[in-house]
């Protein structure tokens, strides 16, 4: 399967005239509104923690838009300049290397010029971890 993913707006964006594909402020609004409409309440002890949670979700969306992988159930590979592999521990970041850059190079072919093999579950973990790491970098 080849080609690019076609991004469209959600019904919430259409009803509220939000342009989350071009405006990150609109994306943050959609995320916050979706959290408020959730059947499971989100509780944050401070405004700063709520704002951070919204930014993490935004980072995940932006990273996911750039992500393209070679999905495989039995093979896995990562950029060797950032990751080591051992059968006991799996892939481990090389000490001193940037976690953010390593995750981007592993998941975003525009950063590495290569599609790396991932399972769906592991790919999801990497994209979420990238969103969290990008938020933590600001702290």
Coordinates of C-alpha atoms in Angstrom, one line a residue, residues 48-97:
X48 CA -0.4 24.5 33.9
X49 CA -1.0 20.7 34.0
X50 CA -4.2 21.0 31.8
X51 CA -2.3 23.2 29.3
X52 CA 0.6 20.7 29.3
X53 CA -1.9 17.8 28.6
X54 CA -3.4 19.7 25.7
X55 CA 0.1 20.4 24.3
X56 CA 1.1 16.8 24.6
X57 CA -1.9 15.7 22.6
X58 CA -1.2 18.4 20.0
X59 CA 2.4 17.1 19.8
X60 CA 1.2 13.6 19.3
X61 CA -1.2 14.7 16.4
X62 CA 1.6 16.6 14.7
X63 CA 4.0 13.7 15.0
X64 CA 1.5 11.2 13.8
X65 CA 0.9 13.3 10.7
X66 CA 4.6 13.0 9.8
X67 CA 4.8 9.3 10.7
X68 CA 5.1 6.6 8.1
X69 CA 6.4 3.1 8.9
X70 CA 6.9 -0.3 7.5
X71 CA 4.5 -2.3 9.7
X72 CA 5.8 -5.7 10.4
X73 CA 4.9 -8.2 13.2
X74 CA 8.2 -10.1 13.3
X75 CA 10.9 -7.6 12.2
X76 CA 12.0 -4.4 13.8
X77 CA 14.8 -1.9 13.0
X78 CA 15.8 1.6 14.1
X79 CA 18.5 4.1 13.0
X80 CA 21.8 2.6 14.2
X81 CA 23.3 5.9 15.0
X82 CA 20.7 6.4 17.8
X83 CA 19.6 2.9 19.0
X84 CA 21.3 -0.3 20.1
X85 CA 19.5 -3.7 20.2
X86 CA 19.9 -6.6 22.5
X87 CA 17.6 -9.6 22.7
X88 CA 17.1 -9.2 26.4
X89 CA 16.3 -5.4 26.4
X90 CA 15.1 -4.7 22.9
X91 CA 16.0 -1.3 21.4
X92 CA 17.8 1.2 23.8
X93 CA 18.7 4.8 23.1
X94 CA 22.5 5.3 22.9
X95 CA 23.6 7.3 25.9
X96 CA 24.1 11.0 25.0
X97 CA 21.8 10.9 22.0

